Amino acid sequence: MKGTVGELGEFGLIRELTSRLTTTPAVRIGPGDDAAVVAAPDRRVVASTDVLLEGRHFRRDWSTAYDVGRKSAAQNLADIAAMGAVPTALLLGLVVPADLPAAWAGELMDGIRDECQVAGAAVVGGDVVRGDCVTVAITALGDLRNQDPVTRAGARPGDVVAYTGWLGWSAAGYAVLSRGFRSPRAFVEAHRRPEPPYHAGPAAAALGATAMTDVSDGLVADLGHIAESSKVRIDLRTADIDVPTQMNDIGQAVGVDPLQWVLTGGEDHAIVATFPPEVKLPARWKVIGTVLNPSAMPQVTVDGAPWTSGSGWDHFGEDA
């Protein structure tokens, strides 16, 4: 794709982007009509949406267009998995300036398409609009496959808290990039292109998870939503949380306790859930805490005490 998106025009850009897409058996009518048609065997559709804004959620000097595509799809598809559902489809709203290289838009779509393939979904439609900066709006859809949805409201005293995936890797990668470095590469890549464990959401539902979420804003913050919705206290045990040696090394280099990244760093999209204590969890799940009766108000504590070193990302917070 040569030139700019302005030179291609709206419909030329749409043709170029949709020509890169693949499909799945769930897609009955894909891009090209007034709306898509996606099979919903369960007769319930799980839906989630997110917006990524250039300069706030990604930087083109840090991430390739392909990275941005993978990341934008991943954070939405992870929300579907966190309900215990299987991702099926994705809709894209794309705002771009007219002078954006057309190749950048194409690589963005390649990343979205490939992340959808990892999750078993497909891009089924969307819209493109001219604007001042790149904005990527994603709506993801999923199917429960006859399972009950796993919400944030079902945690019970006595349940264990466990996670699968990565914690703190994206935040450590962000710290590296913020200081002008590009290594350790594994952490930088974790920030540019998260890898949610999509399979773990439906699997957790089948195991009997009582509450579940993905870690998008930080472990303490996201478990705080479960604590509030379930009217419980969740206590995390730091001794049971693994901090990789390289993350410790990064923390020493930049003067940050890596536990801060693990507890408050978001955008890894690990799956964290509560389970009845008798459930035998597969090895990929790590038990890191317990659900308790609330002592005064629903909250998350760390080693029995309130966590006071920040809880996670807030779009309207002081650091946003």
Short mmCIF file of C-alpha atoms in Angstrom, two decimals:
data_model
loop_
_atom_site.label_atom_id
_atom_site.label_comp_id
_atom_site.label_asym_id
_atom_site.label_seq_id
_atom_site.Cartn_x
_atom_site.Cartn_y
_atom_site.Cartn_z
CA MET A 1 0.00 0.00 0.00
CA LYS A 2 1.64 3.20 -1.24
CA GLY A 3 0.78 6.80 -0.52
CA THR A 4 -1.54 8.06 2.21
CA VAL A 5 -5.02 7.12 3.33
CA GLY A 6 -6.20 10.46 1.95
CA GLU A 7 -4.95 9.49 -1.49
CA LEU A 8 -6.71 6.14 -1.25
CA GLY A 9 -9.98 7.70 -0.17
CA GLU A 10 -12.54 6.21 2.21
CA PHE A 11 -13.72 3.37 0.00
CA GLY A 12 -10.27 2.62 -1.35
CA LEU A 13 -9.00 2.32 2.23
CA ILE A 14 -11.90 0.05 3.16
CA ARG A 15 -11.17 -2.19 0.15
CA GLU A 16 -7.50 -2.42 1.08
CA LEU A 17 -8.22 -3.22 4.72
CA THR A 18 -10.95 -5.79 4.14
CA SER A 19 -8.86 -7.56 1.49
CA ARG A 20 -6.48 -8.60 4.29
CA LEU A 21 -9.12 -10.31 6.42
CA THR A 22 -9.87 -13.95 7.07
CA THR A 23 -13.11 -15.47 8.32
CA THR A 24 -14.44 -18.23 10.60
CA PRO A 25 -17.46 -20.55 10.46
CA ALA A 26 -19.30 -18.26 12.91
CA VAL A 27 -19.33 -15.43 10.34
CA ARG A 28 -22.43 -15.71 8.15
CA ILE A 29 -22.12 -12.26 6.56
CA GLY A 30 -18.85 -10.37 6.89
CA PRO A 31 -17.65 -6.94 5.74
CA GLY A 32 -19.34 -5.36 2.76
CA ASP A 33 -23.00 -5.09 3.74
CA ASP A 34 -24.96 -2.74 6.02
CA ALA A 35 -24.16 -4.97 9.00
CA ALA A 36 -22.49 -8.28 9.74
CA VAL A 37 -24.25 -11.47 10.75
CA VAL A 38 -22.50 -13.70 13.29
CA ALA A 39 -23.85 -17.03 14.51
CA ALA A 40 -24.78 -17.13 18.20
CA PRO A 41 -25.47 -20.80 18.99
CA ASP A 42 -25.90 -20.03 22.69
CA ARG A 43 -28.54 -17.37 21.84
CA ARG A 44 -26.70 -14.96 24.14
CA VAL A 45 -24.03 -12.58 22.86
CA VAL A 46 -21.21 -11.32 25.08
CA ALA A 47 -20.05 -7.84 23.99
CA SER A 48 -17.28 -5.45 25.04
CA THR A 49 -15.80 -2.25 23.64
CA ASP A 50 -12.65 -0.16 24.11
CA VAL A 51 -11.06 2.91 22.55
CA LEU A 52 -7.31 3.41 22.05
CA LEU A 53 -6.08 6.94 21.46
CA GLU A 54 -2.67 7.75 20.00
CA GLY A 55 -0.46 9.42 22.59
CA ARG A 56 -2.43 7.98 25.49
CA HIS A 57 -2.66 4.25 24.79
CA PHE A 58 0.11 3.85 22.22
CA ARG A 59 2.93 5.77 20.59
CA ARG A 60 3.94 5.24 16.99
CA ASP A 61 7.60 5.78 17.87
CA TRP A 62 7.41 2.92 20.39
CA SER A 63 5.13 0.48 18.61
CA THR A 64 4.67 -0.60 15.04
CA ALA A 65 1.23 -0.45 13.45
CA TYR A 66 1.15 -4.24 13.68
CA ASP A 67 1.83 -4.05 17.43
CA VAL A 68 -0.98 -1.54 17.90
CA GLY A 69 -3.33 -3.83 16.00
CA ARG A 70 -2.46 -6.85 18.12
CA LYS A 71 -2.77 -4.84 21.33
CA SER A 72 -6.10 -3.20 20.45
CA ALA A 73 -7.67 -6.54 19.56
CA ALA A 74 -6.15 -8.36 22.55
CA GLN A 75 -7.50 -6.05 25.23
CA ASN A 76 -11.04 -6.42 23.91
CA LEU A 77 -10.95 -10.14 23.24
CA ALA A 78 -9.56 -10.65 26.76
CA ASP A 79 -12.72 -9.07 28.18
CA ILE A 80 -14.79 -11.66 26.34
CA ALA A 81 -12.67 -14.51 27.73
CA ALA A 82 -12.91 -13.02 31.23
CA MET A 83 -16.68 -13.58 31.14
CA GLY A 84 -16.08 -17.25 30.44
CA ALA A 85 -17.00 -16.84 26.77
CA VAL A 86 -15.30 -17.77 23.50
CA PRO A 87 -14.47 -14.78 21.23
CA THR A 88 -16.26 -14.91 17.87
CA ALA A 89 -16.11 -11.53 16.14
CA LEU A 90 -14.68 -8.04 16.23
CA LEU A 91 -15.81 -4.68 14.81
CA LEU A 92 -13.34 -1.86 14.11
CA GLY A 93 -13.90 1.87 14.23
CA LEU A 94 -10.82 3.65 12.87
CA VAL A 95 -10.12 7.39 12.92
CA VAL A 96 -7.02 8.46 10.97
CA PRO A 97 -5.53 11.71 9.62
CA ALA A 98 -5.50 12.02 5.83
CA ASP A 99 -1.69 12.12 5.71
CA LEU A 100 -1.27 8.79 7.55
CA PRO A 101 0.73 6.36 5.38
CA ALA A 102 -1.65 3.82 3.90
CA ALA A 103 0.86 1.09 4.73
CA TRP A 104 0.49 1.92 8.44
CA ALA A 105 -3.26 1.35 8.28
CA GLY A 106 -2.72 -1.93 6.45
CA GLU A 107 -0.25 -3.19 9.02
CA LEU A 108 -2.66 -2.21 11.80
CA MET A 109 -5.32 -4.39 10.19
CA ASP A 110 -2.83 -7.24 9.84
CA GLY A 111 -2.21 -7.09 13.58
CA ILE A 112 -5.92 -7.02 14.42
CA ARG A 113 -6.57 -9.93 12.07
CA ASP A 114 -3.74 -12.04 13.47
CA GLU A 115 -4.77 -11.46 17.10
CA CYS A 116 -8.32 -12.44 16.19
CA GLN A 117 -6.97 -15.67 14.70
CA VAL A 118 -5.16 -16.46 17.96
CA ALA A 119 -8.44 -16.06 19.83
CA GLY A 120 -10.53 -17.88 17.21
CA ALA A 121 -12.44 -14.77 16.10
CA ALA A 122 -12.68 -12.69 12.93
CA VAL A 123 -13.07 -9.04 11.96
CA VAL A 124 -16.61 -8.70 10.56
CA GLY A 125 -16.95 -4.97 9.84
CA GLY A 126 -16.48 -1.43 11.02
CA ASP A 127 -16.04 2.15 9.87
CA VAL A 128 -13.25 4.57 8.93
CA VAL A 129 -13.35 8.32 9.58
CA ARG A 130 -10.92 11.19 9.03
CA GLY A 131 -9.66 12.84 12.20
CA ASP A 132 -6.72 14.66 13.74
CA CYS A 133 -5.05 11.66 15.40
CA VAL A 134 -5.19 7.90 15.16
CA THR A 135 -7.98 6.41 17.26
CA VAL A 136 -8.83 2.70 17.29
CA ALA A 137 -12.26 1.70 18.63
CA ILE A 138 -12.94 -2.01 18.99
CA THR A 139 -16.11 -3.91 19.78
CA ALA A 140 -15.63 -7.62 20.48
CA LEU A 141 -18.32 -10.30 20.56
CA GLY A 142 -18.35 -13.77 22.09
CA ASP A 143 -20.41 -16.89 22.69
CA LEU A 144 -20.94 -18.56 26.08
CA ARG A 145 -21.41 -22.06 24.63
CA ASN A 146 -24.07 -22.99 27.16
CA GLN A 147 -21.98 -21.91 30.15
CA ASP A 148 -23.22 -19.36 32.66
CA PRO A 149 -21.30 -16.07 32.42
CA VAL A 150 -18.74 -15.58 35.17
CA THR A 151 -19.22 -12.07 36.55
CA ARG A 152 -17.41 -10.06 39.20
CA ALA A 153 -20.20 -10.60 41.71
CA GLY A 154 -19.89 -14.28 42.67
CA ALA A 155 -16.81 -14.49 44.93
CA ARG A 156 -17.54 -16.06 48.31
CA PRO A 157 -15.61 -16.14 51.60
CA GLY A 158 -13.37 -19.19 51.59
CA ASP A 159 -12.69 -19.06 47.84
CA VAL A 160 -9.10 -18.98 46.63
CA VAL A 161 -7.78 -16.30 44.27
CA ALA A 162 -5.69 -17.51 41.33
CA TYR A 163 -4.36 -16.09 38.09
CA THR A 164 -2.89 -17.29 34.82
CA GLY A 165 -0.87 -15.23 32.37
CA TRP A 166 1.59 -12.41 33.06
CA LEU A 167 1.54 -9.79 35.81
CA GLY A 168 3.62 -6.61 35.75
CA TRP A 169 5.40 -7.37 32.47
CA SER A 170 3.73 -4.59 30.49
CA ALA A 171 4.38 -2.03 33.24
CA ALA A 172 8.05 -3.05 33.41
CA GLY A 173 8.27 -2.75 29.62
CA TYR A 174 6.70 0.69 29.79
CA ALA A 175 9.31 1.73 32.37
CA VAL A 176 12.07 0.55 30.04
CA LEU A 177 10.63 2.38 27.03
CA SER A 178 10.04 5.55 29.05
CA ARG A 179 13.77 5.73 29.76
CA GLY A 180 14.73 5.38 26.11
CA PHE A 181 15.75 1.72 26.18
CA ARG A 182 14.49 -1.24 24.14
CA SER A 183 15.57 -4.18 26.29
CA PRO A 184 15.04 -6.58 28.01
CA ARG A 185 13.05 -7.31 24.88
CA ALA A 186 10.57 -9.73 26.49
CA PHE A 187 9.20 -6.98 28.73
CA VAL A 188 9.15 -4.36 25.99
CA GLU A 189 7.23 -6.77 23.76
CA ALA A 190 4.82 -7.52 26.60
CA HIS A 191 3.92 -3.83 26.64
CA ARG A 192 3.69 -3.50 22.88
CA ARG A 193 1.82 -6.72 22.29
CA PRO A 194 0.13 -8.45 25.28
CA GLU A 195 -0.68 -12.17 25.13
CA PRO A 196 -3.92 -12.85 27.02
CA PRO A 197 -4.60 -16.51 27.86
CA TYR A 198 -7.91 -16.60 25.99
CA HIS A 199 -8.47 -20.30 26.59
CA ALA A 200 -8.28 -19.79 30.36
CA GLY A 201 -11.55 -17.86 30.63
CA PRO A 202 -13.90 -20.57 29.32
CA ALA A 203 -11.77 -23.20 31.07
CA ALA A 204 -12.13 -21.38 34.40
CA ALA A 205 -15.88 -21.21 33.90
CA ALA A 206 -15.97 -24.96 33.32
CA LEU A 207 -13.91 -25.51 36.49
CA GLY A 208 -16.46 -23.59 38.56
CA ALA A 209 -14.93 -20.11 38.87
CA THR A 210 -17.18 -17.94 41.05
CA ALA A 211 -15.88 -14.56 39.83
CA MET A 212 -13.43 -13.53 37.14
CA THR A 213 -11.85 -10.56 35.36
CA ASP A 214 -8.85 -9.77 33.20
CA VAL A 215 -6.06 -7.60 34.59
CA SER A 216 -6.29 -4.49 32.45
CA ASP A 217 -5.93 -1.71 35.03
CA GLY A 218 -3.82 -3.49 37.67
CA LEU A 219 -4.26 -6.54 39.88
CA VAL A 220 -5.31 -4.60 42.99
CA ALA A 221 -7.69 -2.37 41.00
CA ASP A 222 -9.32 -5.18 39.05
CA LEU A 223 -9.67 -7.45 42.08
CA GLY A 224 -11.11 -4.39 43.81
CA HIS A 225 -14.00 -4.53 41.33
CA ILE A 226 -14.61 -8.16 42.30
CA ALA A 227 -14.41 -7.31 46.00
CA GLU A 228 -16.91 -4.48 45.63
CA SER A 229 -19.33 -6.42 43.41
CA SER A 230 -19.13 -9.52 45.63
CA LYS A 231 -19.16 -7.61 48.95
CA VAL A 232 -16.03 -9.39 50.19
CA ARG A 233 -12.44 -8.72 51.18
CA ILE A 234 -9.69 -10.20 49.04
CA ASP A 235 -6.29 -10.69 50.65
CA LEU A 236 -3.24 -11.23 48.44
CA ARG A 237 -0.10 -12.99 49.64
CA THR A 238 3.03 -11.47 48.14
CA ALA A 239 5.10 -14.53 49.07
CA ASP A 240 3.04 -16.53 46.57
CA ILE A 241 3.48 -14.04 43.70
CA ASP A 242 6.38 -14.80 41.39
CA VAL A 243 8.57 -11.85 40.40
CA PRO A 244 10.96 -12.85 37.57
CA THR A 245 14.66 -12.20 38.08
CA GLN A 246 14.82 -9.89 35.07
CA MET A 247 11.93 -7.83 36.45
CA ASN A 248 13.87 -7.45 39.69
CA ASP A 249 16.86 -6.32 37.65
CA ILE A 250 14.78 -3.72 35.83
CA GLY A 251 13.37 -2.51 39.13
CA GLN A 252 16.84 -2.05 40.58
CA ALA A 253 17.96 -0.19 37.46
CA VAL A 254 15.07 2.30 37.53
CA GLY A 255 14.56 2.49 41.30
CA VAL A 256 11.13 0.83 41.43
CA ASP A 257 9.98 -2.07 43.60
CA PRO A 258 8.89 -4.60 40.95
CA LEU A 259 6.05 -5.69 43.22
CA GLN A 260 4.52 -2.31 42.40
CA TRP A 261 4.33 -3.35 38.73
CA VAL A 262 2.88 -6.74 39.60
CA LEU A 263 0.16 -5.31 41.85
CA THR A 264 -0.74 -2.12 39.98
CA GLY A 265 0.58 -2.49 36.43
CA GLY A 266 -2.13 -3.10 33.88
CA GLU A 267 -2.36 -4.13 30.22
CA ASP A 268 -1.02 -7.66 30.66
CA HIS A 269 -4.59 -9.01 30.50
CA ALA A 270 -3.87 -11.99 32.70
CA ILE A 271 -7.01 -13.79 33.84
CA VAL A 272 -7.66 -13.69 37.58
CA ALA A 273 -10.51 -15.62 39.16
CA THR A 274 -11.90 -16.92 42.44
CA PHE A 275 -12.60 -20.62 42.89
CA PRO A 276 -14.10 -22.81 45.60
CA PRO A 277 -11.21 -24.19 47.68
CA GLU A 278 -11.92 -27.79 46.66
CA VAL A 279 -11.40 -27.12 42.95
CA LYS A 280 -8.23 -28.77 41.63
CA LEU A 281 -6.62 -26.12 39.45
CA PRO A 282 -4.37 -26.94 36.49
CA ALA A 283 -0.68 -26.12 36.87
CA ARG A 284 -0.96 -22.94 34.79
CA TRP A 285 -3.06 -21.35 37.56
CA LYS A 286 -1.19 -19.79 40.49
CA VAL A 287 -3.04 -19.34 43.80
CA ILE A 288 -2.11 -15.95 45.30
CA GLY A 289 -4.81 -15.10 47.81
CA THR A 290 -8.03 -15.78 49.66
CA VAL A 291 -11.54 -14.38 49.73
CA LEU A 292 -12.63 -13.30 53.21
CA ASN A 293 -15.62 -11.73 54.91
CA PRO A 294 -15.36 -7.93 54.69
CA SER A 295 -14.06 -6.49 57.97
CA ALA A 296 -15.55 -3.05 57.35
CA MET A 297 -15.97 -2.51 53.64
CA PRO A 298 -15.23 -4.54 50.51
CA GLN A 299 -11.56 -4.09 49.65
CA VAL A 300 -8.31 -5.70 48.56
CA THR A 301 -5.58 -6.11 51.14
CA VAL A 302 -2.00 -7.22 50.65
CA ASP A 303 -0.52 -9.47 53.33
CA GLY A 304 -3.41 -8.49 55.58
CA ALA A 305 -3.00 -4.73 55.28
CA PRO A 306 -4.50 -2.11 52.96
CA TRP A 307 -2.37 -1.39 49.89
CA THR A 308 -1.46 2.30 49.88
CA SER A 309 1.02 2.55 46.99
CA GLY A 310 -1.48 3.16 44.21
CA SER A 311 -4.12 0.81 42.90
CA GLY A 312 -3.81 0.97 39.12
CA TRP A 313 -4.82 2.91 36.03
CA ASP A 314 -7.66 5.45 36.06
CA HIS A 315 -8.34 7.38 32.83
CA PHE A 316 -9.38 10.40 34.86
CA GLY A 317 -6.80 10.07 37.63
CA GLU A 318 -3.98 12.48 38.34
CA ASP A 319 -1.44 10.41 36.39
CA ALA A 320 -3.65 9.86 33.33
#
